[in-house]
Coordinates of C-alpha atoms and ligand atoms in Angstrom, one line a residue:
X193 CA 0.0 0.0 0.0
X194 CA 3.2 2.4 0.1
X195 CA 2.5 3.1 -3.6
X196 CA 1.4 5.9 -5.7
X197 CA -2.3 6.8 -4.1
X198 CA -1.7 4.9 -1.2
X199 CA 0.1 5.9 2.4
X200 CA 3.0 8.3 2.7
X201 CA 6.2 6.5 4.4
X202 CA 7.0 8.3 6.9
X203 CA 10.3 8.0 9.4
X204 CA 10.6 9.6 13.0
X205 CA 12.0 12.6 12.4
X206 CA 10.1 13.9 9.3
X207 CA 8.6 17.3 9.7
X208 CA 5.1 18.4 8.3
X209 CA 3.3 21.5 7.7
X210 CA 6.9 23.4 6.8
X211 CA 8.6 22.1 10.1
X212 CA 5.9 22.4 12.7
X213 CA 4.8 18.9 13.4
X214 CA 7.7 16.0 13.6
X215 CA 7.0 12.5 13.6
X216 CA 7.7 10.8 16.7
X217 CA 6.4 7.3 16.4
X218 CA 3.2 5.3 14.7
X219 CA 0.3 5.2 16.8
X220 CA -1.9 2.9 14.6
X221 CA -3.4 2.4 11.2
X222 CA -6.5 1.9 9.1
X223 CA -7.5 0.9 5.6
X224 CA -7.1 4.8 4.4
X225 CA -4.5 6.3 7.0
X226 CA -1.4 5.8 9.4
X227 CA -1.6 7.8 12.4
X228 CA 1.6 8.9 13.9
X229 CA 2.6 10.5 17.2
X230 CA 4.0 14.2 16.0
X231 CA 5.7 16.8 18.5
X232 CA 4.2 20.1 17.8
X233 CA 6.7 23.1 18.0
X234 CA 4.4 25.9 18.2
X235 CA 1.9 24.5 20.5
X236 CA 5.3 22.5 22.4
X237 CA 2.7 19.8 22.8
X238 CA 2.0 16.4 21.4
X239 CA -0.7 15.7 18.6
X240 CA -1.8 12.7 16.7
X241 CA -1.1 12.9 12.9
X242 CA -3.4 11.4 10.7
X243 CA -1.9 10.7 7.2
X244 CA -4.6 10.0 4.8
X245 CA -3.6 7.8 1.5
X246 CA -3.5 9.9 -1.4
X247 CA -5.6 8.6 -4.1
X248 CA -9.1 10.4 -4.9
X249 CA -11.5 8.4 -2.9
X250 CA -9.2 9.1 -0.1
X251 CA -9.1 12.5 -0.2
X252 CA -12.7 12.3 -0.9
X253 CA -13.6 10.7 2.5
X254 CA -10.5 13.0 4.6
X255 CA -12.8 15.8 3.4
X256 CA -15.9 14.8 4.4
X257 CA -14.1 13.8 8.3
X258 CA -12.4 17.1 8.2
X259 CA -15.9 18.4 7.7
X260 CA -17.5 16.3 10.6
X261 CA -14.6 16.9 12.9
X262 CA -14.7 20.4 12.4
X263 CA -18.2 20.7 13.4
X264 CA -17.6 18.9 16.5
X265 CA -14.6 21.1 17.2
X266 CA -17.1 24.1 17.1
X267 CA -19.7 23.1 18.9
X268 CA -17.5 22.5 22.2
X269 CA -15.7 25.6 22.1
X270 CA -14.3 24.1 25.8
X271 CA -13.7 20.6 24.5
X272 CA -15.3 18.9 27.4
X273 CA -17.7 16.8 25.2
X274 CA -15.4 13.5 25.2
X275 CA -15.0 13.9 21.5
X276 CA -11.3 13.8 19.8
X277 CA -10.9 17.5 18.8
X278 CA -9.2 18.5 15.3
X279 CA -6.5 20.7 16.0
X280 CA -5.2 21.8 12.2
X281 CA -5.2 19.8 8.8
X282 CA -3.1 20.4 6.0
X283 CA -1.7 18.8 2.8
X284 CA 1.2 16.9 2.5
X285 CA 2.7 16.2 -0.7
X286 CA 5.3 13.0 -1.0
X287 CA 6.2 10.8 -3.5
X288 CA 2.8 8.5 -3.2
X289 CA 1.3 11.9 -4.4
X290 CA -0.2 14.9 -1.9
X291 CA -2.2 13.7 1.2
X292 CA -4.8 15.6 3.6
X293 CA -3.3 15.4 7.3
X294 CA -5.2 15.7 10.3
X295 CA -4.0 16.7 13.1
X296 CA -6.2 15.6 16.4
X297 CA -5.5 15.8 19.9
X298 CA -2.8 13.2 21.7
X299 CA -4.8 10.1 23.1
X300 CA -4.3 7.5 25.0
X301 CA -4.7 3.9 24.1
X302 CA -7.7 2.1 22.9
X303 CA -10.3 0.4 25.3
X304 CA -9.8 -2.8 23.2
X305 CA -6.0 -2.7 24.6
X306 CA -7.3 -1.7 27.9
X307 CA -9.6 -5.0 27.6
X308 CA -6.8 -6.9 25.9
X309 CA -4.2 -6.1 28.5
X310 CA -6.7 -6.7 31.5
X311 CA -6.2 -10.0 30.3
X312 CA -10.0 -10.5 28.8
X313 CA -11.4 -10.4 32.7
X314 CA -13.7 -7.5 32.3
X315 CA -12.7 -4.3 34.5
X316 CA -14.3 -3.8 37.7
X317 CA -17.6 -2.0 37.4
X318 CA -17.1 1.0 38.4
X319 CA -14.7 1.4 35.5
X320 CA -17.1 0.5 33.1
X321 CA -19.7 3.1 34.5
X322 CA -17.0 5.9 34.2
X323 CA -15.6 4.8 31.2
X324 CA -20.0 4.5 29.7
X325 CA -20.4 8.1 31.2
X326 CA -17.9 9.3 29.1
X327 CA -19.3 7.6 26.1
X328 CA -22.6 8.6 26.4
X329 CA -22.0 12.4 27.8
X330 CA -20.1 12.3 23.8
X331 CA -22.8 10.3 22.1
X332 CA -25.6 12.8 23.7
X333 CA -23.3 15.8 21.9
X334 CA -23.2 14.2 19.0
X335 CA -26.6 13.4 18.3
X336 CA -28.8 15.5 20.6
X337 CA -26.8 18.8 19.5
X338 CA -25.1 18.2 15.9
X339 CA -27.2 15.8 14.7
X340 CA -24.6 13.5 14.1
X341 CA -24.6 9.3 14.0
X342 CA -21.2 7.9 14.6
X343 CA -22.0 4.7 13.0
X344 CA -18.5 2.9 13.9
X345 CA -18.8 2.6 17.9
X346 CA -16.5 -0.1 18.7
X347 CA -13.5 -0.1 21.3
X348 CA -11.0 0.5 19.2
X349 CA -12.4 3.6 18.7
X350 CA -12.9 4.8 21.9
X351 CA -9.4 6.3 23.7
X352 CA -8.0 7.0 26.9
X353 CA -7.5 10.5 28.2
X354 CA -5.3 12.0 31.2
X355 CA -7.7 11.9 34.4
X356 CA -5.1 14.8 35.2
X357 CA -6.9 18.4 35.9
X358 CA -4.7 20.9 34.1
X359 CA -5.8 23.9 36.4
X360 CA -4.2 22.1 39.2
X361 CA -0.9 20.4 37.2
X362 CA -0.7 21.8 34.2
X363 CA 2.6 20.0 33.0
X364 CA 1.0 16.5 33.6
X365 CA -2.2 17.6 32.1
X366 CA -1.2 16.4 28.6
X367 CA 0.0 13.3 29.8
X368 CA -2.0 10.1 28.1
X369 CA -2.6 7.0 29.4
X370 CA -0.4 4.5 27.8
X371 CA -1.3 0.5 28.6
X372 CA 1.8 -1.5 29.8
X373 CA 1.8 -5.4 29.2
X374 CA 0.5 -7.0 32.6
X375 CA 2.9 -9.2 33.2
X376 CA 5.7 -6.8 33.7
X377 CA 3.6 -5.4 36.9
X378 CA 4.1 -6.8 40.3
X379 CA 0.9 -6.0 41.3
X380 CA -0.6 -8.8 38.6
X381 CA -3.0 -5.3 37.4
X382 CA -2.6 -3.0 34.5
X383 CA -0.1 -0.3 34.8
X384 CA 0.2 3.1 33.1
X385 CA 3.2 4.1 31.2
X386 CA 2.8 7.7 31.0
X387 CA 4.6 10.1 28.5
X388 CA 5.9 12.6 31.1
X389 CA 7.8 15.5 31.4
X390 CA 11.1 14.2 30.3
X391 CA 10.2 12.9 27.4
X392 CA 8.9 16.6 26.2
X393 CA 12.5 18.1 26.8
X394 CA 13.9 15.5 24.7
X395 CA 11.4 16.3 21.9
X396 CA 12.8 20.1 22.7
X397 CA 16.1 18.9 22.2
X398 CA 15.7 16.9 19.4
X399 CA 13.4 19.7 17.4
X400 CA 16.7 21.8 18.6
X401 CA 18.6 19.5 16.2
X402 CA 16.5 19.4 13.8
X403 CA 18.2 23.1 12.4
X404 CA 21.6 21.3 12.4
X405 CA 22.0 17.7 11.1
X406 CA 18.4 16.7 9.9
X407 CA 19.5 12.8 10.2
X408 CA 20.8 12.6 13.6
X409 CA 17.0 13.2 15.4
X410 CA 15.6 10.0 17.1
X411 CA 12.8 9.1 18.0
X412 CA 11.6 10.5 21.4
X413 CA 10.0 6.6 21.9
X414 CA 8.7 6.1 25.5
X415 CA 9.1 7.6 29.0
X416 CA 11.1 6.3 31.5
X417 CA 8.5 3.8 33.5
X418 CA 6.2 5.8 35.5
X419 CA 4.4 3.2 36.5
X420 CA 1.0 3.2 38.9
X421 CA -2.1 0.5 39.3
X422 CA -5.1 1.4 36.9
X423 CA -6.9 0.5 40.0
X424 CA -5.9 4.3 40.8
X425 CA -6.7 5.6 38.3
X426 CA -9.8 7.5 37.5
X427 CA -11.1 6.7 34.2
X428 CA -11.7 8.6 31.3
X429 CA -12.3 8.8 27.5
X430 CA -13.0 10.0 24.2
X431 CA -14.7 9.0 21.1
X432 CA -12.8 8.9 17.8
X433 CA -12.7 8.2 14.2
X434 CA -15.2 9.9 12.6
X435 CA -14.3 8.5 9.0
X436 CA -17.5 6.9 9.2
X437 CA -20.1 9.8 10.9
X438 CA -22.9 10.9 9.0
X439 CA -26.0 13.3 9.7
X440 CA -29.2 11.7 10.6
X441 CA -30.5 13.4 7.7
X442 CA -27.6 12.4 5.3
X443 CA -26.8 8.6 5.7
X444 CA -23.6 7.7 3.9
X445 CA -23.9 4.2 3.1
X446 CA -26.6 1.2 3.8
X447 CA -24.0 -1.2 5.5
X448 CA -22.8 0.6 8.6
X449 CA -20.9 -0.6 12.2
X450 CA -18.1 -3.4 12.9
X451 CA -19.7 -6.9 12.4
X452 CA -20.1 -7.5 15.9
X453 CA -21.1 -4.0 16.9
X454 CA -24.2 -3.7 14.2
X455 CA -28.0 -3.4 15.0
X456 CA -30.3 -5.5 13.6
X457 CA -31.9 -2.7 12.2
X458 CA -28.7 -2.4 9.9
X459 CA -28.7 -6.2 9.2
X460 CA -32.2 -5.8 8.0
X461 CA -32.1 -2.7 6.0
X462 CA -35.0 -0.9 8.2
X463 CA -33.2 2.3 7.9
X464 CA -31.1 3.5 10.7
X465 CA -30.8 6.4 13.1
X466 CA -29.0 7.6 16.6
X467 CA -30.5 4.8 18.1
X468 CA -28.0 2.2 16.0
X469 CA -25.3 4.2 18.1
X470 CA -26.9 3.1 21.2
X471 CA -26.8 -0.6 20.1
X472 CA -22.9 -0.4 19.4
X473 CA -22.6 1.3 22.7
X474 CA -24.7 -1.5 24.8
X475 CA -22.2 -3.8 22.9
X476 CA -19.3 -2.2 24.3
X477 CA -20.3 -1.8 27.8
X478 CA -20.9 -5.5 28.0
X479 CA -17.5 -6.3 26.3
X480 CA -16.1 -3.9 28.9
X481 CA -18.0 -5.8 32.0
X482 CA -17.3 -9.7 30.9
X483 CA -14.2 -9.2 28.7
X484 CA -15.7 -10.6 25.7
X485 CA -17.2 -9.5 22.9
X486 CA -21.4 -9.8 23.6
X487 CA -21.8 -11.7 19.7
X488 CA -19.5 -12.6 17.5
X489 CA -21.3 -14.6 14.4
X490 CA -19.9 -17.2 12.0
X491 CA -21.3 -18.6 9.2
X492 CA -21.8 -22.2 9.2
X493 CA -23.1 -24.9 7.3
X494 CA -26.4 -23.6 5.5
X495 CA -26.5 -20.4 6.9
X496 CA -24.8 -16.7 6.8
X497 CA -22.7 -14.8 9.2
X498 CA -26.1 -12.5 9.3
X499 CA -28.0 -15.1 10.1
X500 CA -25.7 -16.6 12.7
X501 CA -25.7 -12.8 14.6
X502 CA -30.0 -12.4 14.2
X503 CA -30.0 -16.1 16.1
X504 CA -27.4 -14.6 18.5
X505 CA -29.2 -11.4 19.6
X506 CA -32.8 -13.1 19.8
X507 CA -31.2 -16.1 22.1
X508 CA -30.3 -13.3 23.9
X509 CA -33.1 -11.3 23.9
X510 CA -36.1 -12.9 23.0
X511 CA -37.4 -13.6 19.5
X512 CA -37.8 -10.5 17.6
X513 CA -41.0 -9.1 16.6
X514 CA -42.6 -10.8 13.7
X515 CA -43.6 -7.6 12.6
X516 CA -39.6 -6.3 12.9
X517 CA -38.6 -9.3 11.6
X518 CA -40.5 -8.9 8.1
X519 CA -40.2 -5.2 8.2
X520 CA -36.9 -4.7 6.4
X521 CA -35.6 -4.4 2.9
X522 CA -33.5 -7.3 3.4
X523 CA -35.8 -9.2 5.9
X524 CA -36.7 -12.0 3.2
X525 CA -33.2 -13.5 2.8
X526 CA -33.2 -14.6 6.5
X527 CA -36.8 -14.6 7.7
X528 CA -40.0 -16.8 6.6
X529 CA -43.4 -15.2 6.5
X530 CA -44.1 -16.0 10.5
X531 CA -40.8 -14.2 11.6
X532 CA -38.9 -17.5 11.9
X533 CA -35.5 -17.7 10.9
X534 CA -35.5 -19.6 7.7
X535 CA -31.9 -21.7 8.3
X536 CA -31.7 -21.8 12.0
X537 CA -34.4 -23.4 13.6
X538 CA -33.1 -24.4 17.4
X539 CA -32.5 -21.6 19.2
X540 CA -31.0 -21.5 22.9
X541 CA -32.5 -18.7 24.7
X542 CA -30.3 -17.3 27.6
X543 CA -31.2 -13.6 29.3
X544 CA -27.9 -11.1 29.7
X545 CA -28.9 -11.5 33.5
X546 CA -28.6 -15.5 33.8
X547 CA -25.8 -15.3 31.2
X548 CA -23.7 -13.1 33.4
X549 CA -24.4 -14.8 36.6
X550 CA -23.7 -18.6 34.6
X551 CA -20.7 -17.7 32.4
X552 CA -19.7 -14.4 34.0
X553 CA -20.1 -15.4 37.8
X554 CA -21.4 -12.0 38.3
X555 CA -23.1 -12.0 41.6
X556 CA -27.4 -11.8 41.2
X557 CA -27.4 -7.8 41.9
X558 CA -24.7 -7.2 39.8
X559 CA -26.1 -9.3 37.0
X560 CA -29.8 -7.7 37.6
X561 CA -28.6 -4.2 37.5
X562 CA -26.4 -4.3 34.4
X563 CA -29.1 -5.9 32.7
X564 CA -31.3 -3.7 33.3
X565 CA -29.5 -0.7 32.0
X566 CA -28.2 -2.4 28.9
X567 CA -32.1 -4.5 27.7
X568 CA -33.7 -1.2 27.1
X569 CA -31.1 -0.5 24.5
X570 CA -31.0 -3.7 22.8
X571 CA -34.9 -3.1 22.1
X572 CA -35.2 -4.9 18.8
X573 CA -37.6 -1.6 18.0
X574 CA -34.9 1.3 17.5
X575 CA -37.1 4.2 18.1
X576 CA -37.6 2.6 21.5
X577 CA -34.7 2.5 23.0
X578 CA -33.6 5.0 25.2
X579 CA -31.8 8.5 24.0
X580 CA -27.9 8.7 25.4
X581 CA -29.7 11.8 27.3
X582 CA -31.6 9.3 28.8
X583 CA -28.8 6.7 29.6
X584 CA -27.0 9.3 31.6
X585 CA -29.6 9.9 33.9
X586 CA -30.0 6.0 34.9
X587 CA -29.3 5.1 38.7
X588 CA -26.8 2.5 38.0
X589 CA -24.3 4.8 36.5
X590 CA -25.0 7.8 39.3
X591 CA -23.9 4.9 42.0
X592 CA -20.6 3.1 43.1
X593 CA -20.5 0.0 44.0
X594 CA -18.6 0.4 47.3
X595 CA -18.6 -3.7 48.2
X596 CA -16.5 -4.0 45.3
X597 CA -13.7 -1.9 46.6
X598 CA -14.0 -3.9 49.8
X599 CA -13.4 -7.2 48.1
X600 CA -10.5 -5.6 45.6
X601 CA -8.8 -4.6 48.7
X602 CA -9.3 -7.5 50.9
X603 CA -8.4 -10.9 48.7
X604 CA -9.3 -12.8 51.5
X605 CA -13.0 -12.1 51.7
X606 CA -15.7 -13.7 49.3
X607 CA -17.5 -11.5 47.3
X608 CA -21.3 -12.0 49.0
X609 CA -24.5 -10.9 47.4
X610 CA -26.3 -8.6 50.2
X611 CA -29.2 -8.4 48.0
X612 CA -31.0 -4.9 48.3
X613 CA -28.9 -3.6 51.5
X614 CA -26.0 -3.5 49.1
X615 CA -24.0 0.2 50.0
X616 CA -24.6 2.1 47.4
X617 CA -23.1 5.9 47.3
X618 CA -23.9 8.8 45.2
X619 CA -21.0 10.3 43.2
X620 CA -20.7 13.6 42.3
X621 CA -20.0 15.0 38.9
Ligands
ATP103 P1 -9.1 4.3 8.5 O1 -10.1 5.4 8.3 O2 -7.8 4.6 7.8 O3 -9.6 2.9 8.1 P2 -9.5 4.5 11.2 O4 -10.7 5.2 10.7 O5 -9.7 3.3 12.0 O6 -8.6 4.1 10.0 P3 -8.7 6.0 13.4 O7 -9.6 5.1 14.2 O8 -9.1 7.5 13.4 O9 -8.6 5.5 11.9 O10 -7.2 5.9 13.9 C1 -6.6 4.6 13.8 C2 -5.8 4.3 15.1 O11 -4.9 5.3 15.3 C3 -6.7 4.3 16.3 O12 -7.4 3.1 16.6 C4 -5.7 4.7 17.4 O13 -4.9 3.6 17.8 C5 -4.8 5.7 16.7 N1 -5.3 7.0 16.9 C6 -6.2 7.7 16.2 N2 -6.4 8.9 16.7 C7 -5.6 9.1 17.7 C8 -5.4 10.2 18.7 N3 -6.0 11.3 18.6 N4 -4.4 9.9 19.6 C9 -3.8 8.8 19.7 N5 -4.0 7.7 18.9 C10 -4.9 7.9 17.9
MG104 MG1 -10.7 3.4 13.9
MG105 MG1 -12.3 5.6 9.8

């Protein structure tokens, strides 16, 4: 893909923008973009660089996320929306041909990593209710107030940000949270590598050379280990890549959302709107909780991957609707005229609740209470599931589990259901 229309090589050490941004080091990839850690000079700050491939359809779809990021840029003039900001773009010309850039706030790693390197256990649930504040205090932005559908909710997507408060450290306030492998870490938890101060006087010093010998600049790779328990950490987000965004009123394609992450609605053809959001969101928080992903569907012998992920969700839910189930443009190719799936006949019913009390071994309140924040928003009916507006006023993300923390700290005592005399404290904003 390195060829003419596709990505621009880059190597730590190049400069962009006429020497403002340099390279530090690659911070992922996609199927239309690197996205490299670059030191910005004039801002003395870190930034994410996102290096679009060059061709036409490329550009084509850089334009059209420069034109949803900005919009998100300007309506949170205080960037406290938990929504990656755009900070410039630009055009880079190289010898793949010229590329739009985007440059985008410094972020942390993904929650799939932060999953990943939590060894597939599921975090601790008060985790997961910070980190689903976040999401939905973003989602709410984005659809109550700009009218925007993400349409590519998935963990990967969502980042890590500095729980640091710049008015009261201001250096440390651009640090990002950076996941270590667990097994390096005594304490047997996640720890956070975090790019400190250090690490931005080297990038000084190495910009410094930049004016002198342009090849002797490395790269500014990782801090020293500053190492501390996630368990310390307070936890916070942001959503990203909005390659895929559309407005309500403006859908971009028919097909939207990672596999495991799609509505039924999508699967169908029904037509889609914020609510398909809220389906990729329910998915997540459950990933988050158990460590797995909630369905992942194969195709097997006689029927499709589609198929295999409608069985999933109604053994999980309930069978759908007849009425839903016919409903879509696409409804025929799985669905007979009663609503019964045509290839899969024997289906396994198991309720979120029993499954994550039986395969989970969440305790009965913690099981009952997930569930029910998460069934509402699997509703096979889209338009009744509840708003993210909604979702952030629910009791079960506006209260800590305190007997949790007891447990966490005390390995010798069993976690014990105490039914509806569970502690429960209010937290504040
Ligand atoms: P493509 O559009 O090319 O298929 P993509 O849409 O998945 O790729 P992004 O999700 O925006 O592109 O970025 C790819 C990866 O780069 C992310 O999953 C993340 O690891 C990293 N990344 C993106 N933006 C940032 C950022 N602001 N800070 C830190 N890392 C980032
Ligand atoms: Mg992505
Ligand atoms: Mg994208």
């Amino acid at each position: 893909s390195y060829r003419k229309g596709g990505y621009h090589a880059v190597r730590v050490g190049d400069s962009f923008a006429g020497g403002r941004y340099i390279a530090q080091r690659k911070l992922g990839w996609g199927e239309f973009s690197t996205v490299w850690l670059a030191y910005d000079c004039r801002s003395s700050t870190y930034v994410a660089l996102k290096i679009q491939k060059s061709a036409p359809q490329f550009a084509q779809a850089a334009l059209h996320e420069i034109e949803v990021l900005s919009s998100v840029a300007d309506g949170d003039p205080s960037n406290s929306k938990y929504v990656v900001r755009l900070v410039d773009q630009f055009k880079h010309t190289g010898p793949n041909g010229q590329h739009l850039c985007m440059v985008l706030e410094f972020l942390g790693d993904s929650l799939l990593r932060l999953i990943k390197y939590n060894r597939y256990k599921g975090l601790d649930l008060n985790k997961v209710k910070k980190i689903c504040k976040c999401i939905l205090i973003g989602l709410d932005y984005l659809h109550r107030e700009l009218g925007i559908i993400h349409t590519d909710l998935k963990p990967e997507n969502i980042l890590l940000i500095s729980t640091i408060d710049p008015s009261k450290d201001p250096i440390k306030s651009d640090l990002v949270p950076i996941l270590e492998k667990p097994e390096g870490n005594p304490n047997g938890g996640i720890t956070i590598n975090i790019i400190e101060k250090k690490l931005k006087r080297r990038a000084r010093r190495a910009v410094a050379r930049i004016s002198g010998r342009q090849d002797s600049i490395g790269g500014v790779g990782r801090s020293p280990k500053v190492e501390r328990c996630l368990d310390g950490i307070d936890m916070r987000c942001k959503v990203v890549d909005f390659g895929n965004a559309c407005w309500e009123n403006k859908p971009l394609a028919e097909e939207i959302q990672t596999r495991q992450y799609r509505s039924p609605e999508v699967i169908l053809r029904s037509g889609y709107s914020f609510s398909a959001d809220m389906w990729s969101f329910a998915c997540i928080a459950i990933e988050l909780a158990t460590g797995e992903m909630m369905f992942s569907p194969k195709a097997g012998q006689g029927y499709t991957e589609d198929e295999d992920h409608l069985a999933l969700m109604m053994e999980l839910l309930g069978k759908m609707p007849r009425k839903i189930a016919i409903g879509g443009a696409s409804s025929k190719d799985y669905f007979d005229r009663h609503g019964d799936l045509k290839n899969i006949r024997r289906l396994k019913y198991c309720s979120l609740d029993r499954l994550l009390v039986n395969k989970y071994k969440f305790s009965d309140i913690d099981a009952r209470e997930l569930a029910e924040f998460l069934c509402p928003l699997l509703d096979f009916a889209p338009e009744k599931r509840p708003t993210a507006q909604q979702c952030l006023q629910h009791p079960w993300l506006n209260t800590m589990d305190v007997t949790q923390k007891a447990v966490k700290s005390e390995p010798n005592l069993q976690k014990v259901d105490v039914g509806m005399s569970k502690l429960q404290i209010k937290v504040g904003k």
